[in-house]
Amino acid sequence: MNVSYQENNYAEANYTSFHSSSLAENTFLKHAEKDPLDLILQTTWRLLRVYPDGLRQDSSNLDPIHPWNFGVQLVALNYQTDDDLMALYYGKFRDNGCCGYILKPDYLINAQETKFNPWNCPIDFDNPKILTITIISGQFLPRSSVKSKDIPDPYVRISTHGLPCDEKIQKTQVIKNNGFDPIWDETFEFRIRFPQMCLVYFSVIDYDPISGDDRIAYFSAPVEMIQPDYRHIYLRANNNDETHSTLFVHVDIRSDNNADHDFGIKNLIHSRL
């Protein structure tokens, strides 16, 4: 049964576990800024849903990372829009075969004790890691469209998405006129403070200075799902279909024993929400 969103004390006194509330993205953001713990506490015993604002008449998507950071169970996206945010959505549930729910970290489940605040959180809640990825080469990369006769000029953009302190974007150089077997052999390092909440997003992009760059393939997955050593990443098409395209990479994951335990970011609001 859907009911209006109220503060947690009122909800506990008047609602039960089968009462859910739906929030437009801007309403969610207001509550997340005003009292983040109150919002998180409600996700520990009942369902909350966040959906795109009605002004998104172009069917653009909200960033699902923000509601997930607060423990929101249901984040609605415009499924017909194959953008980077939809790619993150696919990646979030890849760990369980894209079927059903995934378990939240303990510090979200036990928020009453942890007082977890995504805007300002000491990193001793999780086990920080250093993720080192070498993009070695690509194989059989597609063109930007079925009708295109242009050979792609590919580069790879690697980004991490989770709590504000774990947001980072890096990219390789552009390889001209080679979608068959481009070689980059470039290494990137990511310090992940909250690996249980973080996604890694590989986006292969066709460089075009005239009409704009086009994403031609991608792959995303939770950091906790990434395995070390040499790997072939099987890329997905823009509509999430399987392809024959791959990235050949080397992955190294180790504990970050030198992480700053006073690290935190206060009142950081992402412009993509």
C-alpha positions as a LaTeX table, in Angstrom:
\begin{tabular}{lrrr}
\hline
Residue & $x$ (\AA) & $y$ (\AA) & $z$ (\AA) \\
\hline
Met1 & 0.00 & 0.00 & 0.00 \\
Asn2 & 1.42 & 3.36 & $-1.04$ \\
Val3 & 1.30 & 6.18 & 1.53 \\
Ser4 & 2.72 & 9.69 & 1.74 \\
Tyr5 & 6.29 & 10.08 & 2.94 \\
Gln6 & 6.62 & 11.31 & 6.53 \\
Glu7 & 9.48 & 11.49 & 9.00 \\
Asn8 & 10.52 & 8.21 & 10.58 \\
Asn9 & 8.95 & 8.79 & 14.01 \\
Tyr10 & 5.55 & 9.40 & 12.41 \\
Ala11 & 6.00 & 6.48 & 10.02 \\
Glu12 & 6.88 & 4.05 & 12.82 \\
Ala13 & 3.80 & 5.12 & 14.79 \\
Asn14 & 1.33 & 5.05 & 11.90 \\
Tyr15 & 2.71 & 2.79 & 9.16 \\
Thr16 & 3.61 & $-0.87$ & 8.95 \\
Ser17 & 6.14 & $-2.76$ & 6.85 \\
Phe18 & 3.71 & $-3.14$ & 3.95 \\
His19 & 3.29 & 0.65 & 3.64 \\
Ser20 & 5.58 & 2.01 & 0.92 \\
Ser21 & 6.19 & 5.59 & $-0.21$ \\
Ser22 & 7.07 & 6.99 & $-3.63$ \\
Leu23 & 9.21 & 10.11 & $-4.02$ \\
Ala24 & 9.96 & 12.17 & $-7.09$ \\
Glu25 & 13.71 & 12.64 & $-7.48$ \\
Asn26 & 13.72 & 16.27 & $-6.34$ \\
Thr27 & 11.60 & 15.44 & $-3.29$ \\
Phe28 & 13.99 & 12.62 & $-2.46$ \\
Leu29 & 16.95 & 15.00 & $-2.71$ \\
Lys30 & 15.32 & 17.49 & $-0.33$ \\
His31 & 14.79 & 14.81 & 2.31 \\
Ala32 & 18.29 & 13.40 & 1.73 \\
Glu33 & 19.79 & 16.84 & 2.36 \\
Lys34 & 17.57 & 17.73 & 5.30 \\
Asp35 & 17.84 & 14.52 & 7.33 \\
Pro36 & 19.79 & 11.71 & 5.65 \\
Leu37 & 19.68 & 9.36 & 8.64 \\
Asp38 & 15.89 & 9.66 & 8.95 \\
Leu39 & 15.51 & 8.64 & 5.31 \\
Ile40 & 17.94 & 5.72 & 5.63 \\
Leu41 & 16.21 & 4.46 & 8.78 \\
Gln42 & 12.95 & 4.12 & 6.88 \\
Thr43 & 14.62 & 1.91 & 4.28 \\
Thr44 & 15.55 & $-0.55$ & 7.04 \\
Trp45 & 11.95 & $-1.59$ & 7.67 \\
Arg46 & 9.81 & $-0.54$ & 4.70 \\
Leu47 & 10.06 & 0.06 & 0.95 \\
Leu48 & 10.82 & 3.43 & $-0.59$ \\
Arg49 & 10.62 & 4.19 & $-4.30$ \\
Val50 & 12.23 & 7.06 & $-6.23$ \\
Tyr51 & 11.11 & 7.93 & $-9.76$ \\
Pro52 & 12.16 & 10.48 & $-12.42$ \\
Asp53 & 10.77 & 13.98 & $-12.17$ \\
Gly54 & 7.76 & 14.77 & $-14.36$ \\
Leu55 & 9.72 & 17.51 & $-16.13$ \\
Arg56 & 11.89 & 14.87 & $-17.82$ \\
Gln57 & 9.71 & 14.90 & $-20.93$ \\
Asp58 & 12.69 & 13.75 & $-23.00$ \\
Ser59 & 12.70 & 10.47 & $-21.02$ \\
Ser60 & 16.12 & 11.24 & $-19.56$ \\
Asn61 & 17.07 & 9.40 & $-16.39$ \\
Leu62 & 17.93 & 10.35 & $-12.86$ \\
Asp63 & 21.18 & 9.06 & $-11.39$ \\
Pro64 & 20.22 & 5.85 & $-9.53$ \\
Ile65 & 23.45 & 5.90 & $-7.52$ \\
His66 & 22.14 & 8.56 & $-5.13$ \\
Pro67 & 19.00 & 6.70 & $-3.99$ \\
Trp68 & 21.02 & 3.48 & $-3.70$ \\
Asn69 & 23.49 & 5.27 & $-1.43$ \\
Phe70 & 20.58 & 5.95 & 0.93 \\
Gly71 & 19.27 & 2.38 & 0.85 \\
Val72 & 16.27 & 3.05 & $-1.40$ \\
Gln73 & 15.06 & $-0.31$ & $-2.68$ \\
Leu74 & 13.14 & 0.73 & $-5.81$ \\
Val75 & 14.66 & 3.24 & $-8.24$ \\
Ala76 & 12.58 & 3.70 & $-11.38$ \\
Leu77 & 14.28 & 4.63 & $-14.64$ \\
Asn78 & 13.04 & 5.30 & $-18.16$ \\
Tyr79 & 13.81 & 1.86 & $-19.55$ \\
Gln80 & 13.48 & 3.04 & $-23.14$ \\
Thr81 & 16.51 & 5.35 & $-22.77$ \\
Asp82 & 19.81 & 3.54 & $-23.34$ \\
Asp83 & 22.12 & 5.99 & $-21.59$ \\
Asp84 & 25.02 & 5.73 & $-19.14$ \\
Leu85 & 22.64 & 5.72 & $-16.17$ \\
Met86 & 20.72 & 2.75 & $-17.54$ \\
Ala87 & 24.07 & 1.00 & $-18.01$ \\
Leu88 & 24.80 & 1.52 & $-14.30$ \\
Tyr89 & 21.41 & 0.02 & $-13.50$ \\
Tyr90 & 22.24 & $-3.13$ & $-15.45$ \\
Gly91 & 25.61 & $-3.32$ & $-13.72$ \\
Lys92 & 24.17 & $-2.98$ & $-10.22$ \\
Phe93 & 22.27 & $-6.25$ & $-10.51$ \\
Arg94 & 24.81 & $-8.17$ & $-12.58$ \\
Asp95 & 26.20 & $-9.84$ & $-9.46$ \\
Asn96 & 22.99 & $-11.84$ & $-8.93$ \\
Gly97 & 22.35 & $-12.60$ & $-12.59$ \\
Cys98 & 20.06 & $-9.57$ & $-12.98$ \\
Cys99 & 17.37 & $-11.35$ & $-10.98$ \\
Gly100 & 15.74 & $-10.16$ & $-7.78$ \\
Tyr101 & 17.16 & $-8.16$ & $-4.90$ \\
Ile102 & 20.74 & $-7.69$ & $-3.75$ \\
Leu103 & 21.77 & $-7.43$ & $-0.12$ \\
Lys104 & 22.69 & $-4.00$ & 1.20 \\
Pro105 & 25.87 & $-3.44$ & 3.25 \\
Asp106 & 25.62 & $-3.91$ & 7.00 \\
Tyr107 & 26.12 & $-0.20$ & 7.67 \\
Leu108 & 22.90 & 0.53 & 5.74 \\
Ile109 & 20.96 & $-2.37$ & 7.25 \\
Asn110 & 22.01 & $-1.41$ & 10.80 \\
Ala111 & 21.77 & 2.34 & 10.31 \\
Gln112 & 20.29 & 2.85 & 13.79 \\
Glu113 & 23.62 & 1.78 & 15.28 \\
Thr114 & 26.04 & 3.02 & 12.60 \\
Lys115 & 24.39 & 6.44 & 12.00 \\
Phe116 & 25.61 & 6.11 & 8.42 \\
Asn117 & 25.55 & 9.36 & 6.42 \\
Pro118 & 26.44 & 9.16 & 2.70 \\
Trp119 & 27.30 & 12.87 & 2.62 \\
Asn120 & 29.90 & 12.61 & 5.40 \\
Cys121 & 31.07 & 9.12 & 6.22 \\
Pro122 & 34.28 & 7.87 & 7.87 \\
Ile123 & 35.75 & 5.08 & 5.81 \\
Asp124 & 36.11 & 2.60 & 8.65 \\
Phe125 & 32.59 & 1.39 & 7.78 \\
Asp126 & 34.03 & $-0.61$ & 4.88 \\
Asn127 & 37.30 & $-2.19$ & 3.72 \\
Pro128 & 38.99 & 0.31 & 1.36 \\
Lys129 & 40.67 & $-1.12$ & $-1.70$ \\
Ile130 & 43.03 & 0.00 & $-4.43$ \\
Leu131 & 41.79 & $-1.11$ & $-7.83$ \\
Thr132 & 44.41 & $-1.02$ & $-10.60$ \\
Ile133 & 43.19 & $-1.67$ & $-14.14$ \\
Thr134 & 45.35 & $-1.94$ & $-17.25$ \\
Ile135 & 43.42 & $-1.58$ & $-20.49$ \\
Ile136 & 45.58 & $-3.67$ & $-22.79$ \\
Ser137 & 43.58 & $-3.99$ & $-26.01$ \\
Gly138 & 40.18 & $-4.30$ & $-27.65$ \\
Gln139 & 38.79 & $-6.86$ & $-30.06$ \\
Phe140 & 36.08 & $-6.59$ & $-32.75$ \\
Leu141 & 34.68 & $-3.26$ & $-31.62$ \\
Pro142 & 31.46 & $-2.26$ & $-33.41$ \\
Arg143 & 30.85 & 0.84 & $-35.45$ \\
Ser144 & 28.75 & 3.65 & $-34.05$ \\
Ser145 & 25.72 & 2.48 & $-36.05$ \\
Val146 & 24.72 & $-0.32$ & $-38.40$ \\
Lys147 & 24.61 & 2.12 & $-41.34$ \\
Ser148 & 27.94 & 3.75 & $-40.57$ \\
Lys149 & 30.88 & 2.98 & $-42.86$ \\
Asp150 & 33.37 & 4.89 & $-40.74$ \\
Ile151 & 36.04 & 2.90 & $-38.94$ \\
Pro152 & 35.84 & 3.83 & $-35.25$ \\
Asp153 & 38.48 & 5.86 & $-33.43$ \\
Pro154 & 38.00 & 4.17 & $-30.05$ \\
Tyr155 & 39.00 & 5.13 & $-26.56$ \\
Val156 & 37.95 & 3.63 & $-23.22$ \\
Arg157 & 36.48 & 5.65 & $-20.38$ \\
Ile158 & 36.65 & 3.95 & $-16.98$ \\
Ser159 & 34.60 & 5.40 & $-14.16$ \\
Thr160 & 33.69 & 4.41 & $-10.63$ \\
His161 & 30.28 & 5.21 & $-9.17$ \\
Gly162 & 29.23 & 4.98 & $-5.54$ \\
Leu163 & 29.55 & 7.31 & $-2.58$ \\
Pro164 & 30.80 & 10.81 & $-3.50$ \\
Cys165 & 34.34 & 10.03 & $-2.34$ \\
Asp166 & 34.53 & 7.12 & $-4.80$ \\
Glu167 & 33.43 & 8.97 & $-7.94$ \\
Lys168 & 36.26 & 9.12 & $-10.47$ \\
Ile169 & 36.64 & 9.12 & $-14.27$ \\
Gln170 & 39.73 & 8.24 & $-16.30$ \\
Lys171 & 40.20 & 7.47 & $-19.98$ \\
Thr172 & 42.68 & 6.11 & $-22.48$ \\
Gln173 & 44.11 & 7.81 & $-25.52$ \\
Val174 & 42.26 & 7.66 & $-28.84$ \\
Ile175 & 43.35 & 4.99 & $-31.34$ \\
Lys176 & 42.75 & 6.20 & $-34.88$ \\
Asn177 & 40.95 & 4.04 & $-37.45$ \\
Asn178 & 41.13 & 0.72 & $-35.62$ \\
Gly179 & 38.09 & $-1.04$ & $-34.25$ \\
Phe180 & 39.46 & $-4.51$ & $-34.99$ \\
Asp181 & 42.36 & $-4.78$ & $-32.53$ \\
Pro182 & 43.25 & $-1.42$ & $-30.92$ \\
Ile183 & 46.07 & $-1.54$ & $-28.36$ \\
Trp184 & 46.21 & 0.94 & $-25.48$ \\
Asp185 & 48.29 & $-0.70$ & $-22.73$ \\
Glu186 & 47.43 & 2.05 & $-20.23$ \\
Thr187 & 47.11 & 1.63 & $-16.47$ \\
Phe188 & 44.71 & 3.41 & $-14.13$ \\
Glu189 & 44.38 & 3.37 & $-10.36$ \\
Phe190 & 41.23 & 3.87 & $-8.31$ \\
Arg191 & 41.13 & 4.16 & $-4.53$ \\
Ile192 & 37.76 & 2.79 & $-3.46$ \\
Arg193 & 36.72 & 3.69 & 0.10 \\
Phe194 & 33.37 & 1.88 & $-0.03$ \\
Pro195 & 33.73 & $-1.11$ & $-2.40$ \\
Gln196 & 30.40 & $-2.64$ & $-1.34$ \\
Met197 & 28.59 & 0.42 & $-2.74$ \\
Cys198 & 30.74 & 1.03 & $-5.81$ \\
Leu199 & 30.32 & 0.15 & $-9.50$ \\
Val200 & 32.97 & 0.08 & $-12.23$ \\
Tyr201 & 31.83 & 1.25 & $-15.65$ \\
Phe202 & 33.81 & 0.57 & $-18.85$ \\
Ser203 & 32.55 & 2.63 & $-21.76$ \\
Val204 & 34.07 & 2.23 & $-25.24$ \\
Ile205 & 33.59 & 5.44 & $-27.19$ \\
Asp206 & 34.09 & 6.39 & $-30.82$ \\
Tyr207 & 35.87 & 9.75 & $-30.94$ \\
Asp208 & 34.23 & 12.23 & $-33.32$ \\
Pro209 & 35.23 & 15.92 & $-33.01$ \\
Ile210 & 32.60 & 17.01 & $-35.56$ \\
Ser211 & 29.30 & 15.39 & $-34.59$ \\
Gly212 & 30.26 & 14.35 & $-31.06$ \\
Asp213 & 31.53 & 11.15 & $-29.47$ \\
Asp214 & 29.34 & 8.04 & $-29.52$ \\
Arg215 & 29.32 & 5.17 & $-27.06$ \\
Ile216 & 29.66 & 1.96 & $-29.05$ \\
Ala217 & 29.86 & $-0.67$ & $-26.28$ \\
Tyr218 & 30.05 & $-0.91$ & $-22.51$ \\
Phe219 & 30.25 & $-3.09$ & $-19.43$ \\
Ser220 & 29.48 & $-2.31$ & $-15.80$ \\
Ala221 & 29.63 & $-4.38$ & $-12.63$ \\
Pro222 & 30.00 & $-4.02$ & $-8.85$ \\
Val223 & 33.57 & $-3.63$ & $-7.60$ \\
Glu224 & 33.06 & $-6.68$ & $-5.36$ \\
Met225 & 32.35 & $-8.77$ & $-8.47$ \\
Ile226 & 35.58 & $-7.82$ & $-10.28$ \\
Gln227 & 38.22 & $-10.58$ & $-10.18$ \\
Pro228 & 42.00 & $-9.99$ & $-10.36$ \\
Asp229 & 44.45 & $-11.16$ & $-13.06$ \\
Tyr230 & 44.15 & $-11.10$ & $-16.86$ \\
Arg231 & 40.54 & $-10.96$ & $-18.04$ \\
His232 & 38.46 & $-10.56$ & $-21.17$ \\
Ile233 & 35.53 & $-8.22$ & $-20.58$ \\
Tyr234 & 32.62 & $-9.13$ & $-22.83$ \\
Leu235 & 31.04 & $-5.86$ & $-23.85$ \\
Arg236 & 27.34 & $-5.10$ & $-24.24$ \\
Ala237 & 25.66 & $-3.15$ & $-27.03$ \\
Asn238 & 23.93 & 0.13 & $-26.21$ \\
Asn239 & 20.62 & $-1.72$ & $-25.77$ \\
Asn240 & 22.34 & $-4.23$ & $-23.43$ \\
Asp241 & 22.42 & $-7.00$ & $-26.04$ \\
Glu242 & 25.41 & $-9.31$ & $-26.09$ \\
Thr243 & 28.17 & $-8.61$ & $-28.63$ \\
His244 & 31.35 & $-10.28$ & $-29.87$ \\
Ser245 & 33.37 & $-7.27$ & $-28.72$ \\
Thr246 & 35.80 & $-7.58$ & $-25.82$ \\
Leu247 & 38.38 & $-5.66$ & $-23.84$ \\
Phe248 & 41.52 & $-7.45$ & $-22.71$ \\
Val249 & 42.56 & $-6.11$ & $-19.31$ \\
His250 & 44.68 & $-6.83$ & $-16.27$ \\
Val251 & 43.15 & $-6.23$ & $-12.84$ \\
Asp252 & 44.91 & $-5.92$ & $-9.51$ \\
Ile253 & 42.98 & $-5.49$ & $-6.25$ \\
Arg254 & 44.63 & $-4.94$ & $-2.88$ \\
Ser255 & 43.68 & $-3.51$ & 0.49 \\
Asp256 & 44.25 & 0.21 & 0.98 \\
Asn257 & 46.00 & 0.18 & 4.35 \\
Asn258 & 46.97 & 3.85 & 4.07 \\
Ala259 & 43.45 & 5.17 & 3.59 \\
Asp260 & 42.71 & 8.36 & 5.49 \\
His261 & 40.16 & 7.44 & 8.16 \\
Asp262 & 39.11 & 11.04 & 8.52 \\
Phe263 & 38.14 & 11.16 & 4.87 \\
Gly264 & 34.64 & 12.45 & 4.21 \\
Ile265 & 32.72 & 14.72 & 1.92 \\
Lys266 & 30.06 & 17.00 & 3.33 \\
Asn267 & 27.04 & 18.27 & 1.46 \\
Leu268 & 28.28 & 17.12 & $-1.95$ \\
Ile269 & 25.41 & 17.04 & $-4.41$ \\
His270 & 25.91 & 15.58 & $-7.88$ \\
Ser271 & 24.76 & 17.68 & $-10.77$ \\
Arg272 & 23.43 & 14.62 & $-12.60$ \\
Leu273 & 20.58 & 14.07 & $-10.15$ \\
\hline
\end{tabular}
